[in-house]
Amino acid sequence: MDQPFETIAIVGIGLIGSSVAHAARASAGTKKVIGYDRSPEVRAEALKLGVIDEAADSLEAAVAQSDLVVLSTPVGAIGEILPQLSSAKAGTVVMDVGSCKGSVIAAAQGLPDSVHFVPAHPVAGTEHSGPAAGFATLFRDRWCIITPMERGDEAYAQSLARVDALWHAFGSDVVQMDAKHHDLALAVTSHLPHLIAYTLVGAADDVESVNEAEVVKYSAGGFRDFTRIAASDPIMWRDVFINNKEAVLEVLGRFSEELAMMQRAIRWGDGEALEKAFTRSRGLRKAIIEAGQESAEPNFGRDKKG
Amino acid sequence: MDQPFETIAIVGIGLIGSSVAHAARASAGTKKVIGYDRSPEVRAEALKLGVIDEAADSLEAAVAQSDLVVLSTPVGAIGEILPQLSSAKAGTVVMDVGSCKGSVIAAAQGLPDSVHFVPAHPVAGTEHSGPAAGFATLFRDRWCIITPMERGDEAYAQSLARVDALWHAFGSDVVQMDAKHHDLALAVTSHLPHLIAYTLVGAADDVESVNEAEVVKYSAGGFRDFTRIAASDPIMWRDVFINNKEAVLEVLGRFSEELAMMQRAIRWGDGEALEKAFTRSRGLRKAIIEAGQESAEPNFGRDKKG
Ligand SMILES: NC(=O)c1ccc[n+]([C@@H]2O[C@H](COP(=O)([O-])OP(=O)(O)OC[C@H]3O[C@@H](n4cnc5c(N)ncnc54)[C@H](OP(=O)(O)O)[C@@H]3O)[C@@H](O)[C@H]2O)c1
Ligand SMILES: NC(=O)c1ccc[n+]([C@@H]2O[C@H](COP(=O)([O-])OP(=O)(O)OC[C@H]3O[C@@H](n4cnc5c(N)ncnc54)[C@H](OP(=O)(O)O)[C@@H]3O)[C@@H](O)[C@H]2O)c1
């Protein structure tokens, strides 16, 4: 078994950072968690909740004492923090958990070889934020994607293996791919869905003669589903779209083509085209349920059958 | 208390029809449920499941014996069935449950005054279909919208009151409005969300270098949410879009404007605009949860915290 990370630093103690803290303690042999967040309030709350054992006053202080530094701020801040880790002690392993990887890897280009940066992205989350939102089982039965730096040395390979083992200990399946492919695949399965959900929820405001009270009342017709991911942290998502612009615009183009086709079919009353388009989706949902990535219960099981 | 409907006919024994059957027996004083469906297999299954007490071989046979006829086929078929009810015995109450109301009301214009047609739409459902999908509590704490026919006679008013009482007995809140407003409000809260979900799920197929296995694996990033409503019955939804074309195209126009704004902001790296747009949505979700129309649990409660 790979050597566990006994002391870890969590930089950015939100949903993902606190979940890593819980999971590392619960199942990966971590003894001590040091937390750093730019807000003193978040540090205090994380300490009070027992998410971290110790709060650090600065990034440097957190990094100095740790075997593993976890960067779990929004991706814009990850890009700003990485260059500041150049002076970390030799052999320090740094892992980020950002939702896009190309921009993060670009920001890590100046790091010395003595710092082992492993870009990771756990494909798991909730719509909640902050240190109280995290829990140890968030990553269980979910995928973690690692997009390694291009370097062939054995020391780095060992750090990579330790990070891989960490995610396995959290209950995740782990896969490696290059950052460009990651950013396109996640644009499809995560970034575009969030953009569309925010857009739909925002557009509901714009229909003059339908007021907000009505949107609330009749939301069980489907709208409510979209409000879940549209309740995710605005700063996190701002950063994803700014940093994964190319891939998001590409998949958005495909979406818009498909939508134009639907619009045309409705305008011309082409029931056959609509029925055909609507028939494709069931198989995909079935596959997602069978892969253990989704609940098979009607309405996600949220409306209990009395 | 209004006179209950002792014998009801369910025409179209799917999710909604079977839920009405269960709820009427459980809480509205109904003694006997007669079922008619165009497929003999559905009739046999409904009988075997105990959803209906008796299967009728024809629409006429089902209607002849009943105090209330429930039209719960897709809306296209509701429009075809309504004119066939002209010869129903005087005082027969007919209620549909279709998701759009303008087209249904148009199809009912030729009915004699002796037939009391009450257009209704329960804003409740699941992504499942067929007679096994229904359950008695589906309508509990959900809204039912009634869009009455324009007629002032006392006999009709009494039938309206009985239908109103029926939905109250099912645990629903009931509201009356005109069909045009219904069709626009539901285009916002139900029809557009379904169209967008079908479109997004369809578009995932179109990104060449991301294969279906990857879409399945990384669907927990947000995509899986959309597959739920995109798994709804294709024929039901084909009929909704064909029959509520005007309102759907109007709200789709608003959506497209909003999407163009988002796309521009991403292209120009306008983080401020994105953050502002993303910040509006949380309040709406909070209101929907407070109104009892949604679960407050992260991820709809489907991923249990272990
Ligand atoms: N949420 C998800 O579903 C999900 C899933 C997979 C990956 N991710 C990725 O995980 C990362 C964290 O997301 P999250 O959902 O955990 O966010 P979160 O709950 O909003 O937490 C982020 C934390 O980072 C802090 N922070 C921001 N800038 C900082 C800086 N320069 N230095 C130190 N701390 C800073 C924030 O403090 P303030 O409150 O003061 O801003 C906040 O406490 C993001 O990169 C995101 O893309 C998220
Ligand atoms: N699903 C929802 O969430 C929801 C919510 C509110 C309102 N509604 C409305 O409720 C109605 C029923 O929806 P549902 O979800 O219950 O659909 P469903 O589960 O697909 O059931 C519809 C049933 O009607 C039958 N049918 C079709 N044409 C018929 C005809 N001409 N004569 C007799 N039976 C016929 C179908 O048989 P075949 O299988 O042979 O086609 C099927 O058994 C629709 O108008 C829909 O707009 C649905």
XYZ file of C-alpha atoms and ligand atoms in Angstrom:
708
model
C 0.000 0.000 0.000
C 1.223 3.498 -0.831
C 2.367 5.719 1.976
C -0.628 7.717 3.299
C -0.584 11.494 3.761
C -0.447 11.928 7.518
C -0.734 15.708 7.583
C -2.711 17.518 4.948
C -3.395 21.192 4.305
C -6.782 22.221 2.915
C -6.605 25.551 1.114
C -10.167 26.795 0.562
C -12.393 25.067 3.126
C -15.656 24.790 1.218
C -17.813 21.848 0.133
C -14.995 19.955 -1.558
C -12.198 20.944 0.812
C -14.166 19.922 3.886
C -15.285 16.674 2.239
C -11.643 15.831 1.498
C -10.810 16.570 5.145
C -13.570 14.270 6.413
C -12.793 11.494 3.944
C -9.032 11.615 4.534
C -9.520 11.213 8.255
C -12.221 8.576 7.916
C -10.594 6.311 5.382
C -7.133 7.361 4.213
C -5.026 7.317 7.357
C -4.700 11.086 7.731
C -3.883 12.137 11.301
C -3.947 15.901 11.071
C -5.756 18.446 8.900
C -4.537 22.032 8.730
C -6.930 24.500 7.147
C -6.359 27.769 5.391
C -9.063 29.953 3.865
C -8.903 33.592 2.940
C -11.876 34.354 5.185
C -11.122 34.231 8.917
C -14.836 33.419 9.447
C -14.563 30.267 7.356
C -11.420 29.209 9.241
C -13.164 29.736 12.566
C -16.272 27.862 11.446
C -14.229 24.947 10.088
C -12.351 24.722 13.369
C -15.543 24.840 15.386
C -17.156 22.147 13.237
C -14.107 19.919 13.677
C -13.510 19.852 9.908
C -9.902 20.904 10.527
C -7.640 20.307 13.512
C -5.770 23.542 13.203
C -6.254 26.811 11.328
C -3.259 28.418 9.641
C -2.938 32.197 9.342
C -1.283 32.096 5.964
C -0.871 29.891 2.934
C 2.845 29.534 3.727
C 2.179 28.322 7.276
C -0.318 25.739 6.043
C 1.999 24.451 3.330
C 5.146 24.303 5.473
C 3.839 21.581 7.792
C 2.046 19.301 5.327
C 2.690 16.160 3.245
C -0.149 17.032 0.924
C -1.537 20.437 0.009
C -5.104 20.338 -1.341
C -6.121 23.368 -3.391
C -9.900 23.554 -3.135
C -10.696 27.184 -3.898
C -12.508 28.267 -7.067
C -10.320 27.638 -10.142
C -9.390 31.304 -10.622
C -7.830 31.346 -7.148
C -6.119 27.970 -7.765
C -4.361 29.645 -10.702
C -3.223 32.470 -8.436
C -2.075 30.241 -5.588
C -0.028 27.732 -7.617
C 2.866 30.108 -8.468
C 3.139 30.944 -4.762
C 4.079 27.329 -4.009
C 7.459 27.477 -5.768
C 9.289 27.706 -2.460
C 7.518 24.737 -0.848
C 9.901 22.179 0.621
C 11.209 19.501 -1.753
C 8.849 16.570 -2.240
C 5.692 18.454 -1.261
C 2.713 16.959 -3.047
C 0.133 19.493 -4.230
C -3.252 18.429 -5.560
C -6.049 20.619 -6.790
C -9.699 19.606 -7.169
C -10.745 22.237 -9.706
C -13.529 21.553 -12.192
C -11.418 22.434 -15.212
C -7.826 21.384 -15.711
C -6.176 23.134 -18.672
C -5.981 26.557 -17.028
C -4.763 25.067 -13.761
C -1.994 23.124 -15.506
C -0.937 26.273 -17.360
C -0.621 28.085 -14.020
C 1.577 25.278 -12.660
C 4.173 25.425 -15.452
C 6.596 27.554 -13.407
C 6.763 25.206 -10.411
C 10.155 23.573 -9.727
C 10.433 19.805 -10.212
C 10.798 19.420 -6.456
C 7.110 20.248 -6.073
C 4.862 17.444 -7.295
C 1.634 18.875 -8.620
C -1.164 16.382 -9.330
C -4.255 17.912 -10.984
C -7.411 16.069 -9.949
C -11.139 16.508 -10.362
C -13.635 14.512 -8.334
C -16.854 14.339 -10.342
C -19.065 14.668 -7.286
C -20.704 17.516 -5.490
C -23.904 19.064 -4.248
C -25.505 22.462 -4.735
C -24.381 23.544 -1.260
C -21.185 25.431 -0.374
C -19.026 26.184 2.610
C -17.330 24.125 5.340
C -20.586 22.780 6.818
C -21.657 21.276 3.475
C -18.938 18.630 3.271
C -19.221 14.967 4.222
C -16.945 11.941 4.121
C -18.920 9.870 1.613
C -19.318 12.518 -1.084
C -16.781 10.818 -3.350
C -17.947 7.254 -2.849
C -18.873 5.466 -6.115
C -18.023 8.582 -8.108
C -15.211 9.089 -10.602
C -12.089 11.085 -9.910
C -10.226 12.228 -13.011
C -6.486 12.837 -12.760
C -4.784 14.800 -15.541
C -1.074 14.314 -14.744
C 1.658 16.825 -15.542
C 3.861 15.784 -18.451
C 6.969 14.616 -16.648
C 8.566 11.210 -16.623
C 10.511 11.107 -13.357
C 10.067 8.301 -10.876
C 9.611 10.642 -7.897
C 6.604 12.244 -9.588
C 5.210 8.840 -10.548
C 5.307 7.873 -6.877
C 3.394 10.984 -5.828
C 0.880 10.295 -8.558
C 0.402 6.768 -7.188
C -0.134 8.135 -3.671
C -2.821 10.540 -4.898
C -4.433 7.743 -6.874
C -4.498 5.623 -3.693
C -6.024 8.525 -1.759
C -9.040 8.704 -4.078
C -9.427 4.949 -4.047
C -9.486 5.142 -0.262
C -12.306 7.699 -0.570
C -14.306 5.092 -2.502
C -13.820 6.663 -5.939
C -12.951 5.080 -9.260
C -9.906 6.821 -10.690
C -9.099 7.463 -14.335
C -6.279 9.357 -16.008
C -6.645 11.438 -19.158
C -5.158 14.539 -20.692
C -6.482 17.904 -19.597
C -7.841 18.879 -22.990
C -10.031 15.812 -23.164
C -11.129 16.286 -19.559
C -12.175 19.845 -20.243
C -14.296 18.846 -23.223
C -15.894 15.803 -21.551
C -16.770 17.819 -18.454
C -18.065 20.681 -20.575
C -20.609 18.125 -21.827
C -21.513 16.441 -18.541
C -21.201 19.313 -16.091
C -20.404 22.798 -17.393
C -23.057 23.054 -20.102
C -25.755 21.564 -17.811
C -24.973 24.235 -15.219
C -24.996 27.021 -17.802
C -28.331 25.849 -19.208
C -29.860 25.529 -15.747
C -28.785 29.060 -14.795
C -30.133 30.322 -18.117
C -33.500 28.611 -17.766
C -34.006 29.787 -14.204
C -33.008 33.319 -15.207
C -35.336 33.316 -18.221
C -38.344 32.526 -16.013
C -37.994 36.051 -14.634
C -38.400 37.515 -18.095
C -41.888 36.330 -18.989
C -43.855 39.386 -18.020
C -47.318 38.027 -17.414
C -46.196 35.029 -15.331
C -45.158 36.141 -11.867
C -42.682 34.584 -9.470
C -45.396 33.210 -7.183
C -46.745 31.198 -10.108
C -43.307 29.920 -11.061
C -42.930 28.698 -7.474
C -46.377 27.061 -7.312
C -46.172 25.203 -10.605
C -42.477 24.368 -10.426
C -43.202 20.668 -9.834
C -43.974 20.497 -13.562
C -40.214 20.250 -14.183
C -38.748 23.686 -13.453
C -37.793 22.827 -9.860
C -35.226 20.277 -11.092
C -33.216 23.040 -12.754
C -33.159 25.213 -9.659
C -30.993 22.663 -7.874
C -27.864 23.048 -9.930
C -28.673 26.710 -10.542
C -28.303 27.181 -6.769
C -24.603 26.289 -6.946
C -21.952 28.820 -5.989
C -21.854 31.730 -8.501
C -18.126 32.401 -8.036
C -17.129 28.804 -8.555
C -19.144 28.710 -11.781
C -18.007 32.117 -13.008
C -14.455 30.784 -12.745
C -15.262 27.560 -14.595
C -16.741 29.401 -17.583
C -13.935 31.945 -17.731
C -11.303 29.203 -17.548
C -12.915 26.622 -19.831
C -14.243 29.016 -22.429
C -13.216 27.165 -25.562
C -14.741 23.785 -24.684
C -17.893 25.343 -23.244
C -18.472 27.446 -26.368
C -17.948 24.379 -28.521
C -20.549 22.228 -26.748
C -22.870 25.209 -26.469
C -22.734 25.416 -30.266
C -23.910 21.807 -30.531
C -26.680 22.490 -28.041
C -27.856 25.517 -30.000
C -28.009 23.526 -33.233
C -30.121 20.877 -31.538
C -32.382 23.538 -30.043
C -32.885 25.183 -33.431
C -33.952 21.792 -34.789
C -36.492 21.397 -31.953
C -37.792 24.924 -32.489
C -38.280 24.310 -36.200
C -40.107 21.034 -35.513
C -42.500 22.787 -33.108
C -43.086 25.703 -35.469
C -43.934 23.364 -38.366
C -45.892 20.921 -36.233
C -43.511 18.096 -37.109
C -44.631 15.590 -34.486
C -42.597 12.795 -36.001
C -39.312 14.662 -35.607
C -40.152 15.558 -32.006
C -41.144 12.017 -31.098
C -37.938 10.691 -32.616
C -35.781 13.220 -30.781
C -37.542 12.526 -27.476
C -37.206 8.772 -27.805
C -33.411 8.717 -27.683
C -33.030 9.848 -24.076
C -34.473 6.954 -22.102
C -31.626 4.591 -22.927
C -29.031 7.022 -21.660
C -30.796 7.451 -18.331
C -31.082 3.685 -17.987
C -27.327 3.350 -18.556
C -26.596 6.031 -15.950
C -28.783 4.272 -13.379
C -27.178 0.908 -14.177
C -23.732 2.450 -13.732
C -24.714 3.426 -10.178
C -24.477 7.153 -10.924
C -28.174 7.882 -10.379
C -31.191 6.872 -8.332
C -33.790 4.692 -10.073
C -36.590 6.070 -7.900
C -39.226 8.225 -9.623
C -38.556 11.943 -9.033
C -35.138 11.000 -7.586
C -37.087 9.526 -4.659
C -37.731 12.986 -3.220
C -41.548 12.701 -3.216
C -42.230 9.799 -0.936
C -45.057 7.470 -1.831
C -47.282 7.728 1.258
C -69.779 18.249 1.251
C -70.252 17.890 -2.485
C -71.635 14.650 -3.817
C -68.736 12.243 -4.514
C -68.325 10.429 -7.823
C -69.201 6.819 -6.966
C -68.378 5.302 -10.344
C -65.634 6.753 -12.481
C -64.289 5.856 -15.908
C -60.593 6.236 -16.579
C -59.877 6.644 -20.287
C -56.131 6.189 -20.830
C -54.794 4.151 -17.906
C -51.257 5.541 -17.594
C -49.376 7.322 -14.817
C -52.014 9.995 -14.273
C -55.083 7.868 -14.968
C -53.993 5.162 -12.567
C -53.031 7.728 -9.921
C -56.513 9.252 -10.185
C -57.991 5.751 -9.791
C -55.938 5.061 -6.654
C -56.573 8.486 -5.127
C -60.309 8.447 -5.855
C -60.696 5.104 -4.106
C -58.404 6.023 -1.222
C -59.772 9.443 -0.380
C -62.704 10.608 -2.492
C -65.435 8.061 -1.825
C -65.258 6.333 -5.203
C -66.663 2.808 -5.132
C -66.006 1.572 -8.642
C -63.408 2.333 -11.295
C -64.016 1.325 -14.898
C -61.002 1.495 -17.181
C -60.703 1.952 -20.906
C -57.447 2.125 -22.828
C -56.864 1.644 -26.511
C -54.359 -1.143 -25.793
C -55.905 -4.401 -24.557
C -52.545 -5.117 -22.848
C -52.834 -1.975 -20.735
C -56.425 -2.833 -19.814
C -55.377 -6.340 -18.776
C -52.421 -5.057 -16.779
C -54.535 -2.429 -15.000
C -57.078 -5.071 -14.080
C -54.409 -7.432 -12.802
C -52.797 -4.688 -10.729
C -56.148 -3.780 -9.208
C -55.928 -0.247 -10.573
C -59.385 -0.669 -12.101
C -62.300 -2.847 -11.016
C -63.565 -3.526 -14.493
C -62.214 -3.105 -18.008
C -64.505 -1.722 -20.696
C -64.200 -2.845 -24.313
C -65.080 0.524 -25.744
C -65.160 4.174 -24.853
C -68.951 4.133 -25.049
C -69.257 1.258 -22.583
C -66.963 2.993 -20.097
C -68.821 6.293 -20.350
C -72.332 4.856 -20.155
C -71.973 3.560 -16.596
C -70.042 6.412 -14.967
C -70.690 9.596 -12.957
C -67.311 10.978 -13.963
C -65.278 10.337 -17.091
C -61.563 11.086 -16.690
C -59.688 11.673 -19.953
C -56.073 10.821 -19.210
C -54.607 10.039 -22.617
C -52.017 12.253 -24.303
C -53.579 15.629 -25.245
C -53.816 14.821 -28.946
C -56.056 11.850 -28.145
C -58.081 13.930 -25.643
C -58.905 16.245 -28.545
C -60.071 13.275 -30.620
C -62.119 11.674 -27.842
C -64.036 14.766 -26.683
C -66.294 15.068 -29.773
C -67.221 11.393 -29.334
C -68.824 12.205 -25.970
C -71.693 14.252 -27.444
C -74.139 11.424 -26.892
C -73.222 10.804 -23.242
C -76.218 10.774 -20.915
C -77.344 14.150 -19.559
C -75.392 15.360 -16.551
C -72.269 13.295 -17.270
C -69.223 15.058 -15.871
C -66.124 14.809 -18.030
C -62.725 15.918 -16.776
C -59.434 15.827 -18.622
C -55.982 16.032 -17.021
C -54.026 17.211 -20.070
C -50.905 19.341 -19.698
C -52.185 22.088 -21.994
C -55.686 23.424 -21.993
C -56.382 25.736 -24.954
C -56.426 22.969 -27.558
C -58.530 20.719 -25.339
C -61.115 23.438 -24.757
C -61.278 24.106 -28.498
C -62.029 20.422 -29.080
C -64.852 20.555 -26.515
C -66.747 23.414 -28.166
C -69.203 21.122 -29.943
C -70.360 19.274 -26.801
C -74.023 19.748 -25.804
C -74.742 21.646 -22.579
C -75.947 18.433 -21.008
C -72.342 17.204 -20.850
C -70.320 19.069 -18.231
C -66.719 19.261 -19.306
C -64.236 20.451 -16.662
C -60.671 20.946 -17.965
C -58.116 20.246 -15.234
C -54.354 19.908 -14.981
C -52.675 18.445 -11.913
C -49.158 19.891 -11.752
C -47.635 16.636 -10.532
C -46.012 13.696 -12.160
C -42.977 11.488 -12.463
C -40.830 10.416 -15.392
C -42.497 6.991 -15.434
C -45.497 5.950 -17.529
C -48.102 3.255 -17.661
C -50.631 1.768 -15.218
C -48.002 0.454 -12.781
C -46.480 3.912 -12.317
C -49.436 5.514 -10.550
C -49.911 5.968 -6.808
C -52.541 7.544 -4.580
C -50.409 10.340 -3.111
C -49.040 11.737 -6.375
C -51.258 14.828 -6.160
C -50.768 15.544 -2.465
C -49.442 19.065 -1.753
C -49.371 19.837 -5.472
C -51.473 22.336 -7.393
C -54.342 21.411 -9.654
C -55.308 24.077 -12.170
C -58.876 24.156 -13.450
C -59.639 26.218 -16.553
C -63.470 26.210 -16.639
C -65.564 26.398 -19.793
C -67.232 29.753 -20.328
C -70.792 28.996 -19.318
C -72.860 30.513 -16.522
C -75.432 27.833 -15.727
C -75.943 26.553 -12.219
C -75.796 22.881 -13.239
C -72.291 23.380 -14.633
C -71.250 25.332 -11.547
C -72.260 22.359 -9.439
C -70.176 19.947 -11.519
C -67.263 22.356 -11.265
C -67.625 22.338 -7.466
C -67.633 18.546 -7.411
C -64.441 18.372 -9.442
C -62.881 21.000 -7.203
C -63.810 18.886 -4.161
C -62.318 15.801 -5.825
C -58.876 17.418 -6.134
C -59.073 18.744 -2.607
C -59.803 15.199 -1.473
C -56.633 14.113 -3.303
C -54.665 16.590 -1.147
C -54.167 19.196 -3.867
C -54.530 22.952 -3.764
C -56.902 24.050 -6.502
C -56.812 27.257 -8.498
C -58.900 28.472 -11.428
C -57.555 30.514 -14.315
C -58.205 30.976 -18.000
C -56.670 28.517 -20.407
C -54.466 31.060 -22.170
C -52.774 32.048 -18.955
C -52.422 28.406 -17.922
C -50.749 27.541 -21.189
C -48.197 30.341 -20.825
C -47.464 29.719 -17.133
C -46.982 26.000 -17.725
C -44.856 26.667 -20.785
C -42.504 28.404 -18.327
C -42.586 25.908 -15.472
C -42.996 22.635 -17.329
C -42.979 22.610 -21.135
C -39.785 24.620 -21.714
C -37.901 22.678 -18.998
C -38.813 19.419 -20.722
C -37.829 20.735 -24.147
C -34.487 21.967 -22.833
C -33.796 18.704 -21.027
C -34.520 16.661 -24.163
C -32.312 19.027 -26.156
C -29.393 18.853 -23.748
C -29.505 15.081 -23.505
C -29.735 14.833 -27.287
C -26.840 17.246 -27.814
C -24.517 15.088 -25.690
C -24.647 12.540 -28.513
C -23.302 15.104 -30.945
C -19.910 15.849 -29.416
C -17.789 13.517 -31.473
C -14.762 12.972 -29.279
C -16.726 12.348 -26.058
C -18.306 8.910 -26.115
C -21.440 7.672 -24.397
C -19.520 5.696 -21.787
C -17.886 8.933 -20.645
C -21.182 10.788 -20.549
C -22.501 8.017 -18.290
C -19.447 7.991 -15.990
C -19.203 11.730 -15.460
C -22.930 12.418 -15.425
C -22.900 13.174 -11.690
C -21.379 16.525 -12.633
C -24.890 17.746 -13.428
C -25.978 16.001 -16.625
C -27.799 13.173 -14.824
C -30.389 15.622 -13.482
C -31.559 16.403 -17.007
C -31.956 12.761 -17.943
C -34.817 12.408 -15.460
C -37.334 14.608 -17.189
C -35.889 13.676 -20.574
C -36.988 10.103 -19.776
C -40.657 11.135 -19.829
C -43.040 9.693 -22.393
C -42.169 10.903 -25.938
C -45.769 10.774 -27.202
C -47.160 12.741 -24.299
C -44.533 15.441 -24.890
C -44.859 15.443 -28.667
C -48.551 16.227 -28.129
C -47.848 19.012 -25.634
C -45.505 20.836 -28.016
C -47.803 20.419 -30.995
C -50.787 21.673 -28.992
C -49.134 24.511 -27.070
C -46.925 25.780 -29.855
C -47.533 29.501 -29.461
C -46.736 29.754 -25.740
C -43.757 27.383 -26.006
C -42.235 29.364 -28.871
C -42.714 32.573 -26.901
C -40.900 31.385 -23.773
C -38.284 29.667 -25.915
C -37.569 33.087 -27.426
C -36.890 34.515 -23.973
C -34.661 31.571 -23.144
C -32.663 32.039 -26.345
C -32.104 35.738 -25.583
C -30.822 34.880 -22.130
C -28.580 32.169 -23.565
C -27.130 34.577 -26.121
C -26.296 36.930 -23.252
C -24.510 34.130 -21.376
C -22.627 33.089 -24.494
C -21.441 36.653 -25.099
C -20.303 36.983 -21.484
C -18.261 33.774 -21.752
C -16.756 34.749 -25.094
C -15.671 38.160 -23.776
C -14.589 36.843 -20.381
C -17.111 39.048 -18.605
C -16.962 37.435 -15.165
C -19.017 40.158 -13.561
C -21.990 39.583 -15.859
C -21.821 35.830 -15.255
C -21.582 36.176 -11.502
C -24.547 38.551 -11.483
C -26.653 36.224 -13.650
C -25.753 33.199 -11.497
C -26.567 34.967 -8.240
C -30.267 35.446 -8.959
C -31.248 31.772 -8.846
C -30.710 30.844 -5.214
C -33.636 32.911 -3.937
C -36.045 31.216 -6.287
C -34.981 27.738 -5.158
C -35.342 28.800 -1.534
C -38.900 30.010 -2.242
C -39.763 26.716 -3.975
C -38.469 24.720 -1.000
C -40.343 26.933 1.451
C -43.546 26.464 -0.544
C -43.205 22.695 -0.019
C -42.725 22.008 -3.732
C -39.167 20.694 -3.415
C -36.833 18.764 -1.141
C -34.289 20.793 0.825
C -31.844 17.874 0.893
C -28.611 18.255 -1.099
C -28.861 16.417 -4.429
C -32.602 15.960 -3.804
C -31.572 13.554 -1.027
C -30.744 10.837 -3.547
C -27.107 10.377 -2.455
C -27.366 9.319 1.130
C -24.757 10.634 3.552
C -23.287 7.386 4.842
N -19.095 22.118 -5.851
C -18.904 21.092 -6.628
O -19.850 20.394 -6.941
C -17.518 20.756 -7.127
C -17.258 19.468 -7.616
C -15.962 19.146 -8.046
C -14.966 20.115 -8.006
N -15.265 21.367 -7.550
C -14.173 22.364 -7.503
O -13.752 22.435 -6.164
C -13.311 23.746 -5.845
C -14.048 24.222 -4.606
O -15.437 24.203 -4.822
P -16.449 24.220 -3.584
O -17.766 23.829 -4.113
O -15.861 23.469 -2.443
O -16.470 25.793 -3.259
P -16.929 26.566 -1.923
O -17.767 25.686 -1.055
O -17.480 27.865 -2.383
O -15.535 26.817 -1.157
C -14.475 27.538 -1.690
C -13.710 28.172 -0.539
O -12.480 28.730 -1.047
C -12.282 29.983 -0.406
N -11.371 30.823 -1.185
C -11.641 31.552 -2.297
N -10.544 32.168 -2.749
C -9.521 31.827 -1.882
C -8.152 32.139 -1.804
N -7.569 32.921 -2.724
N -7.440 31.599 -0.790
C -8.021 30.810 0.134
N -9.316 30.485 0.116
C -10.071 30.977 -0.888
C -13.665 30.545 -0.324
O -13.714 31.603 0.605
P -14.747 32.836 0.381
O -16.038 32.290 0.879
O -14.163 33.926 1.172
O -14.777 33.138 -1.108
C -14.450 29.317 0.127
O -14.427 29.175 1.520
C -13.560 24.597 -7.095
O -12.366 24.712 -7.818
C -14.562 23.780 -7.874
O -14.422 24.035 -9.277
C -16.495 21.688 -7.080
N -46.784 12.525 -16.825
C -46.964 13.659 -16.183
O -46.068 14.076 -15.449
C -48.246 14.428 -16.352
C -48.586 15.403 -15.400
C -49.784 16.104 -15.548
C -50.618 15.855 -16.628
N -50.248 14.895 -17.555
C -51.169 14.659 -18.688
O -51.865 13.469 -18.387
C -52.146 12.739 -19.579
C -51.645 11.302 -19.438
O -50.259 11.322 -19.186
P -49.536 10.021 -18.567
O -48.210 10.467 -18.102
O -50.455 9.364 -17.616
O -49.363 9.122 -19.884
P -49.081 7.565 -20.028
O -48.591 6.980 -18.749
O -48.265 7.428 -21.257
O -50.560 6.969 -20.300
C -51.356 7.328 -21.368
C -52.263 6.145 -21.708
O -53.267 6.572 -22.646
C -53.412 5.552 -23.631
N -54.000 6.078 -24.861
C -53.398 6.788 -25.846
N -54.282 7.119 -26.803
C -55.466 6.615 -26.417
C -56.777 6.638 -26.976
N -57.032 7.265 -28.128
N -57.774 6.002 -26.295
C -57.532 5.367 -25.129
N -56.314 5.334 -24.545
C -55.297 5.947 -25.183
C -52.018 5.046 -23.818
O -52.018 3.789 -24.459
P -50.783 3.389 -25.424
O -49.730 2.939 -24.487
O -51.372 2.324 -26.292
O -50.402 4.631 -26.222
C -51.532 4.976 -22.374
O -51.898 3.773 -21.760
C -51.522 13.514 -20.719
O -52.498 14.307 -21.341
C -50.510 14.402 -20.040
O -50.314 15.608 -20.765
C -49.106 14.179 -17.425
